[in-house]
Amino acid sequence: MRLHRLRVSAFGPFGATHEVDFDELSAAGLFLLHGPTGAGKTSVLDAVCYALYGGVPGARQTSLPALRSDHAEPGTPTEVRLELTAGGRRLEITRSPEQLRPKKRGTGHTREKARTLLREHGPDGWKGLSRSHQEIGEEIHQLLGMSKEQFCQVVLLPQGDFARFLRADAEARGKLLGRLFDTRRFAAVEERLAELRRAAERRVTAADEQLLALAHRMAQAAGEAAAPADHPLPESAPGQPGLAAAVLEWAAIARTHVRERREIAASAVRAAEAAHRAAERDSEAAAERARLQRRHADARRRASALEEAAAERAEVRARLDRARAAARVVPALELRDAAGREHRTASETEQRLRRALPPGPAEAGADRLAALERERREELGRLDAARRAEHRAAEITREQRTLDREAEADDEALAETDGWLRAWESTREAHRQRIDAAREALTRAETLRAETGPAERRLDAARRRDDLTGRTGAARERLRELRDRAGDARQRWLDLRERRLLGIAAELATGLAPGEECAVCGSTEHPRPAPRTEDHVGRAEEETAHTAYRTADGLREEAERELRSLTDALAAATAEADGAGTEGLRETVERLRREHAGARAEAAGLPAAQEAFERAERERERRLAEQRDTERRAAARASRRESLAAELANLQEELTRARGDAGSVAERAAALERETAALAGAAEAVRAAESAAHRLKEADARLADAAYGAGFDTPAAAAAAALGDDRRRELQHRLDAWQAETVAVAAELADPEVAEAAGLPPADPGAARAALEAATARLRAASAAEAEAERRRAELDRLSAQALDGARRLAPLRREYERVARLAGLAAGTSAENVRKMRLESYVLAARLEQVAAAASLRLQRMSAGRYTLVHSDARASGRGRSGLGLHVIDAWTGRERDTATLSGGETFFASLALALGLADVVTDEAGGARLDTLFIDEGFGSLDEQTLDEVLDVLDSLRERDRAVGIVSHVPDLRRRVPAQLEVVKTRTGSAVRHHTFAAGG
């Protein structure tokens, strides 16, 4: 991949449009990117990353709308355009984040969606390929073969990360390498094996728990008949081997004991059954003799009762005979009673209706009354037409009153509508003024909101500036103290080192022994070993001083980084505050917020004002329509009132003639109807009374003949002897019962069994029944004991079969668990078979780290003049640390291998640079060998002396092989003289700008 041209607009600190020509910078192979703190050097790299991946490096990641420059004009859109060559194809990527832009019409802003465009240059010029974010992202990933994290680590080499990588523990190295080489699949294998182990363990534990639960259920089923004390129930914990065999052994012994108890219970049941049968026979015999004796005594008592009731029986038989004779007279009696009741009712009705007639007709006969009725009906017929006319006149009167009420209501509504319409012009003007005021407030609120945002940001910047001013002074003071401490510690360490080197001969002499070779000259004779002086410095004392120096130097570096961070933040806050005071900015922001809140509150009434105006216009249209409808209804009512008055005059003349002396035709017709009804009722009642008298006379004659024929002297005697059907049936039932009782008593006394039992001694069934109940209780208890023993045997057999099945299923589960647990422990590094306790992912990462160390050593040896070599260490880590990811350095001057954390600041820089370059080579190979023709190295050169800087630049210069370009991001002034091609980022009040420079080397 080679970068050609970068164009940024309103991005980060760049308020306008600026272009970086990487082809011009890369012509020399090595170029420098420099500028003051906060100018935007890193933003150039952010723009490259954003163009390729739609995001910026992780340490600077932020929301995409925040990437817009605060210095940009409102109409300038935020956009990044990058032209590059990747995979032999010349491409151009243009990206714009989601952002707000001014509306083309009116005031305010509109939100514009994120936009991405990919073009390719071919024989016919530029050709668009895609506008899809997802498609373009996949295309770039396939061409480069790297994710965003890998690109930021390989192309934008962050030296601070690799310095930490050198000093980090194995766990931190593993996280970085895992992200770069994507070893998640190996970690997933570890996790999958762990999950399989846990699942297998859960299955074995569940099976053991089920087996133990079955054992306890078998103990409950066996009860007191369980295994003896020398074979207790197994109580092993789930997961322990041998549990299944112990449970099956205990179950076999328990089944034997339960079967013995069941046989004993069966023998007891057989004996109880024999005793119960004998007691049952004795109880039945005693009960039968007592029953026969009770039958004989009862029969004697019933015979005595029949003899006492003989006279009563004769009287009942005579009364029943007389009632049968009177029953032949009962129909005539009933007919005479019905005729008498009918005659009385008809006479009473006749008298009542005659009293309602006038004096003359009240004494007339039925025929005269019928003639008078016909006369009245003829007169009613003549009044029908007059009644209809009277009803119509009433309807006309009601309609006239209704018309008067409607006219009055319309007059009131018309007056109210006229008044409302006269005030319409003033009402409309008031609504329009309210709407105009709300619209002006809305415009004012938008303006104030646009002014409030920059004022708030300046206020925040001023507050940060005030806070950072104090913190920066304290940080400078602390840095001076830490520099003094680090200088003193370094001087002490160098003094001790020099004294130790002066006395190194005495230190080597302490290890000499007669006959053994000298480590310096190889001789086996030691005639004059150097003596140890009192002020000799040992290795431990020197290392202690060196450790103290490294600690002090680390604190110094941390303080320097903190001061640089605070200084950059202070410069940025000061530039953003633009020299304004905090108190003045605060008052300005509060004033803008109050004015904006007031304008928003006033503008919030715009929809309500518009709605009120629309309602008023609709009300005006409605009232105009009602006014027209009211006038039409008034004209129609006048015409209708005239026609009703003429019709009413004609009807009243006709009614005057028809009602005569009555108050109205209806009153006259009602009187005639009442008189007609009274005459008709009286005539009918007279006829009914005459007919009832005739039927009563005939009924009296028939009753006298029937009584004589039945043998009674008078009808009254026959009525007295008559009985109802219920009474006759009752008397007959009594006679039948006496006869049946006589027959039954005779048969009972004649029974030979009853007579024989009566001659025996009295029976005692209670004693026999008590003996039977006792035998029954003993039988039930024995049967229950037998059933319980049988139930325990069946339950124990069933549970034993389940336990056997569970043991058979447990065996393959336990074998599977042991196999999976062994494999999971081996992959997780916890197994005894894994000697170095190295996880599977760590093993893969260790291989990658070994490749990285080998690639880095090629450049590190050149940078350090052959002194240092990076090597990978797979030594086992102490405690719970990750094994296999150690990183050491071999010092050729001492021949010793030591930890990379012991390197000095400058040594750490070029070691981390070599490591970064080596890691870039390995990641590039991992990504499919994609060619990386442009690299960036960010900071760290200030810790190098002049000779080491020359060596580092030689190594970087060697990267230009095969036309590769390397960009250095640094503040170091010496680099400006050594690197001729430069890209300077200049910081101004209106935003940053870029400038290209090319100088003669060393100029």
Short mmCIF file of C-alpha atoms in Angstrom, two decimals, residues 348-649:
data_model
loop_
_atom_site.label_atom_id
_atom_site.label_comp_id
_atom_site.label_asym_id
_atom_site.label_seq_id
_atom_site.Cartn_x
_atom_site.Cartn_y
_atom_site.Cartn_z
CA GLU A 348 -126.87 -8.47 41.53
CA THR A 349 -125.46 -7.36 38.12
CA GLU A 350 -128.94 -6.34 36.87
CA GLN A 351 -129.63 -4.15 39.90
CA ARG A 352 -126.20 -2.47 39.71
CA LEU A 353 -126.52 -1.57 36.00
CA ARG A 354 -130.16 -0.29 36.36
CA ARG A 355 -129.01 2.12 39.11
CA ALA A 356 -126.57 3.74 36.55
CA LEU A 357 -129.45 4.62 34.10
CA PRO A 358 -131.63 7.76 34.14
CA PRO A 359 -135.01 7.47 35.99
CA GLY A 360 -137.05 6.71 32.86
CA PRO A 361 -134.99 3.93 31.24
CA ALA A 362 -134.10 2.40 34.68
CA GLU A 363 -137.51 0.67 34.89
CA ALA A 364 -137.70 -0.39 31.18
CA GLY A 365 -137.45 -3.94 29.88
CA ALA A 366 -134.70 -5.49 27.81
CA ASP A 367 -136.25 -4.64 24.44
CA ARG A 368 -136.78 -0.95 25.33
CA LEU A 369 -133.22 -0.65 26.56
CA ALA A 370 -131.84 -2.15 23.27
CA ALA A 371 -133.87 0.40 21.20
CA LEU A 372 -132.46 3.34 23.22
CA GLU A 373 -128.87 2.00 22.63
CA ARG A 374 -129.34 1.99 18.85
CA GLU A 375 -130.50 5.65 18.90
CA ARG A 376 -127.37 6.78 20.79
CA ARG A 377 -125.00 4.94 18.39
CA GLU A 378 -126.54 6.67 15.36
CA GLU A 379 -125.92 10.09 16.97
CA LEU A 380 -122.22 9.13 17.68
CA GLY A 381 -121.69 8.36 14.03
CA ARG A 382 -122.74 11.86 13.10
CA LEU A 383 -120.05 13.36 15.46
CA ASP A 384 -116.99 11.54 13.92
CA ALA A 385 -116.31 14.26 11.30
CA ALA A 386 -116.56 16.98 13.96
CA ARG A 387 -114.04 15.16 16.21
CA ARG A 388 -111.51 15.00 13.37
CA ALA A 389 -111.95 18.76 12.74
CA GLU A 390 -111.40 19.48 16.45
CA HIS A 391 -108.19 17.38 16.48
CA ARG A 392 -106.89 19.26 13.43
CA ALA A 393 -107.63 22.63 15.08
CA ALA A 394 -105.53 21.59 18.12
CA GLU A 395 -102.67 20.57 15.86
CA ILE A 396 -102.77 23.97 14.08
CA THR A 397 -102.65 25.79 17.42
CA ARG A 398 -99.59 23.79 18.58
CA GLU A 399 -97.84 24.40 15.25
CA GLN A 400 -98.44 28.16 15.54
CA ARG A 401 -96.86 28.19 19.03
CA THR A 402 -93.87 26.22 17.70
CA LEU A 403 -93.39 28.74 14.88
CA ASP A 404 -93.45 31.58 17.42
CA ARG A 405 -90.72 29.89 19.56
CA GLU A 406 -88.53 29.24 16.49
CA ALA A 407 -88.88 32.84 15.35
CA GLU A 408 -87.84 34.12 18.80
CA ALA A 409 -84.75 31.79 18.92
CA ASP A 410 -83.68 32.78 15.38
CA ASP A 411 -83.99 36.47 16.24
CA GLU A 412 -81.67 36.03 19.26
CA ALA A 413 -79.09 33.98 17.28
CA LEU A 414 -79.17 36.48 14.42
CA ALA A 415 -78.50 39.37 16.79
CA GLU A 416 -75.54 37.54 18.44
CA THR A 417 -74.05 36.61 15.03
CA ASP A 418 -74.31 40.16 13.74
CA GLY A 419 -72.40 41.43 16.77
CA TRP A 420 -69.63 38.80 16.37
CA LEU A 421 -69.18 39.54 12.65
CA ARG A 422 -68.93 43.28 13.29
CA ALA A 423 -65.89 42.55 15.61
CA TRP A 424 -64.19 40.17 13.11
CA GLU A 425 -61.64 42.61 11.69
CA SER A 426 -60.19 43.47 15.12
CA THR A 427 -60.13 39.76 16.08
CA ARG A 428 -58.26 38.78 12.92
CA GLU A 429 -55.68 41.54 13.42
CA ALA A 430 -55.02 40.37 17.01
CA HIS A 431 -54.41 36.77 15.84
CA ARG A 432 -52.00 37.92 13.13
CA GLN A 433 -50.00 40.04 15.56
CA ARG A 434 -49.66 37.04 17.92
CA ILE A 435 -48.41 34.78 15.08
CA ASP A 436 -45.90 37.38 13.86
CA ALA A 437 -44.51 37.82 17.39
CA ALA A 438 -44.05 34.03 17.82
CA ARG A 439 -42.27 33.75 14.46
CA GLU A 440 -39.88 36.56 15.37
CA ALA A 441 -39.15 34.82 18.70
CA LEU A 442 -38.40 31.56 16.86
CA THR A 443 -35.88 33.29 14.61
CA ARG A 444 -34.31 35.00 17.62
CA ALA A 445 -34.06 31.64 19.48
CA GLU A 446 -32.20 29.99 16.56
CA THR A 447 -29.74 32.91 16.44
CA LEU A 448 -29.15 32.78 20.20
CA ARG A 449 -28.66 29.01 20.12
CA ALA A 450 -25.96 29.39 17.45
CA GLU A 451 -24.24 32.02 19.61
CA THR A 452 -24.54 30.02 22.85
CA GLY A 453 -22.60 26.95 21.64
CA PRO A 454 -19.28 28.77 20.86
CA ALA A 455 -19.62 30.86 24.02
CA GLU A 456 -20.06 27.71 26.14
CA ARG A 457 -17.04 26.05 24.52
CA ARG A 458 -14.92 29.16 25.20
CA LEU A 459 -16.13 29.18 28.81
CA ASP A 460 -15.22 25.49 29.24
CA ALA A 461 -11.82 26.19 27.66
CA ALA A 462 -11.25 29.16 30.02
CA ARG A 463 -12.09 27.01 33.04
CA ARG A 464 -9.75 24.27 31.80
CA ARG A 465 -7.05 26.92 31.19
CA ASP A 466 -7.36 28.24 34.78
CA ASP A 467 -7.24 24.71 36.21
CA LEU A 468 -4.39 23.55 33.95
CA THR A 469 -2.28 26.66 34.76
CA GLY A 470 -2.04 25.64 38.39
CA ARG A 471 -1.55 21.96 37.60
CA THR A 472 1.20 22.76 35.06
CA GLY A 473 3.18 24.80 37.60
CA ALA A 474 2.97 22.00 40.16
CA ALA A 475 4.00 19.47 37.49
CA ARG A 476 7.07 21.56 36.54
CA GLU A 477 8.14 21.80 40.17
CA ARG A 478 7.70 18.06 40.64
CA LEU A 479 9.65 17.35 37.43
CA ARG A 480 12.60 19.43 38.67
CA GLU A 481 12.66 17.44 41.89
CA LEU A 482 12.43 14.10 40.07
CA ARG A 483 15.20 15.10 37.62
CA ASP A 484 17.48 15.92 40.54
CA ARG A 485 16.68 12.60 42.19
CA ALA A 486 17.20 10.64 38.97
CA GLY A 487 20.55 12.43 38.36
CA ASP A 488 21.75 11.66 41.90
CA ALA A 489 20.64 8.01 41.58
CA ARG A 490 22.35 7.65 38.19
CA GLN A 491 25.57 9.21 39.49
CA ARG A 492 25.56 6.88 42.50
CA TRP A 493 25.00 3.86 40.27
CA LEU A 494 27.84 4.87 37.91
CA ASP A 495 30.17 5.46 40.86
CA LEU A 496 29.39 2.05 42.30
CA ARG A 497 29.74 0.43 38.89
CA GLU A 498 33.16 2.04 38.38
CA ARG A 499 34.34 0.95 41.85
CA ARG A 500 33.09 -2.59 41.17
CA LEU A 501 34.92 -2.75 37.82
CA LEU A 502 38.11 -1.59 39.56
CA GLY A 503 37.75 -4.42 42.07
CA ILE A 504 36.39 -7.05 39.64
CA ALA A 505 39.65 -9.05 39.93
CA ALA A 506 39.10 -9.61 43.66
CA GLU A 507 35.48 -10.62 42.95
CA LEU A 508 36.66 -13.18 40.34
CA ALA A 509 39.36 -14.43 42.75
CA THR A 510 36.73 -15.47 45.30
CA GLY A 511 35.50 -18.12 42.84
CA LEU A 512 38.95 -19.69 42.23
CA ALA A 513 39.79 -23.14 43.58
CA PRO A 514 43.03 -25.14 43.30
CA GLY A 515 43.13 -27.27 40.14
CA GLU A 516 40.13 -25.50 38.47
CA GLU A 517 40.53 -23.32 35.38
CA CYS A 518 40.44 -19.56 35.69
CA ALA A 519 37.40 -17.99 33.96
CA VAL A 520 39.70 -15.21 32.61
CA CYS A 521 42.99 -16.84 31.54
CA GLY A 522 42.12 -20.57 31.69
CA SER A 523 45.10 -21.45 33.96
CA THR A 524 44.68 -24.06 36.70
CA GLU A 525 47.37 -22.38 38.86
CA HIS A 526 46.53 -19.30 40.90
CA PRO A 527 49.80 -18.01 42.47
CA ARG A 528 48.57 -14.54 43.57
CA PRO A 529 44.74 -14.09 43.67
CA ALA A 530 43.74 -10.46 44.06
CA PRO A 531 42.65 -9.67 47.64
CA ARG A 532 39.25 -8.05 48.41
CA THR A 533 39.52 -4.52 49.87
CA GLU A 534 37.28 -3.07 52.58
CA ASP A 535 35.56 -0.64 50.19
CA HIS A 536 34.86 -3.33 47.56
CA VAL A 537 31.46 -3.00 45.84
CA GLY A 538 29.58 -6.24 45.18
CA ARG A 539 27.16 -7.17 42.43
CA ALA A 540 24.12 -6.97 44.74
CA GLU A 541 25.01 -3.41 45.83
CA GLU A 542 25.45 -2.33 42.21
CA GLU A 543 22.14 -3.90 41.11
CA THR A 544 20.36 -2.23 44.05
CA ALA A 545 21.71 1.14 42.95
CA HIS A 546 20.80 0.40 39.33
CA THR A 547 17.25 -0.54 40.37
CA ALA A 548 16.94 2.70 42.36
CA TYR A 549 18.14 4.63 39.30
CA ARG A 550 15.66 2.89 36.99
CA THR A 551 12.84 3.64 39.43
CA ALA A 552 13.80 7.31 39.71
CA ASP A 553 14.25 7.57 35.94
CA GLY A 554 10.85 5.98 35.36
CA LEU A 555 9.23 8.52 37.69
CA ARG A 556 11.05 11.29 35.80
CA GLU A 557 9.80 10.04 32.43
CA GLU A 558 6.27 9.76 33.80
CA ALA A 559 6.47 13.34 35.13
CA GLU A 560 7.79 14.55 31.74
CA ARG A 561 4.89 12.85 29.94
CA GLU A 562 2.43 14.31 32.40
CA LEU A 563 3.93 17.81 31.96
CA ARG A 564 3.83 17.51 28.15
CA SER A 565 0.21 16.40 28.35
CA LEU A 566 -0.68 19.29 30.66
CA THR A 567 1.26 21.78 28.51
CA ASP A 568 -0.51 20.62 25.33
CA ALA A 569 -3.89 20.74 27.04
CA LEU A 570 -3.12 24.23 28.45
CA ALA A 571 -2.08 25.53 25.02
CA ALA A 572 -5.22 24.11 23.43
CA ALA A 573 -7.45 25.54 26.18
CA THR A 574 -5.71 28.97 25.97
CA ALA A 575 -6.14 29.08 22.19
CA GLU A 576 -9.77 28.04 22.43
CA ALA A 577 -10.54 30.60 25.20
CA ASP A 578 -8.95 33.30 22.96
CA GLY A 579 -7.68 35.40 25.89
CA ALA A 580 -11.11 36.07 27.42
CA GLY A 581 -11.66 36.07 31.20
CA THR A 582 -13.63 33.29 32.84
CA GLU A 583 -16.02 35.57 34.73
CA GLY A 584 -16.87 37.62 31.64
CA LEU A 585 -17.46 34.46 29.60
CA ARG A 586 -19.66 33.05 32.34
CA GLU A 587 -21.83 36.19 32.41
CA THR A 588 -22.07 36.14 28.61
CA VAL A 589 -23.14 32.46 28.57
CA GLU A 590 -25.74 33.02 31.31
CA ARG A 591 -27.13 36.03 29.45
CA LEU A 592 -27.35 34.08 26.18
CA ARG A 593 -29.00 31.14 27.94
CA ARG A 594 -31.61 33.40 29.57
CA GLU A 595 -32.38 35.18 26.30
CA HIS A 596 -32.52 31.83 24.45
CA ALA A 597 -34.88 30.33 27.05
CA GLY A 598 -37.15 33.39 26.89
CA ALA A 599 -37.21 33.33 23.07
CA ARG A 600 -37.95 29.59 23.03
CA ALA A 601 -40.79 30.04 25.53
CA GLU A 602 -42.28 32.82 23.39
CA ALA A 603 -41.79 30.82 20.17
CA ALA A 604 -43.48 27.79 21.70
CA GLY A 605 -46.83 29.59 21.32
CA LEU A 606 -46.61 29.69 17.49
CA PRO A 607 -48.57 26.45 16.81
CA ALA A 608 -51.27 27.48 19.30
CA ALA A 609 -51.55 30.94 17.73
CA GLN A 610 -51.85 29.50 14.22
CA GLU A 611 -54.44 27.00 15.39
CA ALA A 612 -56.45 29.76 17.13
CA PHE A 613 -56.42 31.87 13.94
CA GLU A 614 -57.62 28.91 11.86
CA ARG A 615 -60.40 28.21 14.38
CA ALA A 616 -61.50 31.86 14.22
CA GLU A 617 -61.69 31.76 10.42
CA ARG A 618 -63.74 28.54 10.55
CA GLU A 619 -66.05 30.17 13.12
CA ARG A 620 -66.60 33.16 10.80
CA GLU A 621 -67.56 30.91 7.89
CA ARG A 622 -69.94 28.97 10.15
CA ARG A 623 -71.65 32.12 11.42
CA LEU A 624 -72.12 33.52 7.89
CA ALA A 625 -73.76 30.26 6.81
CA GLU A 626 -76.03 30.28 9.89
CA GLN A 627 -77.05 33.90 9.16
CA ARG A 628 -78.17 32.96 5.64
CA ASP A 629 -80.05 29.86 6.91
CA THR A 630 -81.85 31.95 9.58
CA GLU A 631 -83.11 34.50 7.03
CA ARG A 632 -84.45 31.71 4.76
CA ARG A 633 -86.28 30.07 7.71
CA ALA A 634 -87.94 33.41 8.69
CA ALA A 635 -89.43 33.88 5.19
CA ALA A 636 -90.76 30.31 5.15
CA ARG A 637 -92.36 30.74 8.64
CA ALA A 638 -94.29 33.88 7.57
CA SER A 639 -95.91 32.09 4.63
CA ARG A 640 -96.77 29.05 6.77
CA ARG A 641 -98.35 31.18 9.53
CA GLU A 642 -100.81 32.82 7.04
CA SER A 643 -102.05 29.47 5.63
CA LEU A 644 -102.56 28.04 9.15
CA ALA A 645 -104.66 31.04 10.29
CA ALA A 646 -107.10 30.67 7.33
CA GLU A 647 -107.53 26.93 7.93
CA LEU A 648 -108.17 27.41 11.67
CA ALA A 649 -111.00 29.96 11.04
#
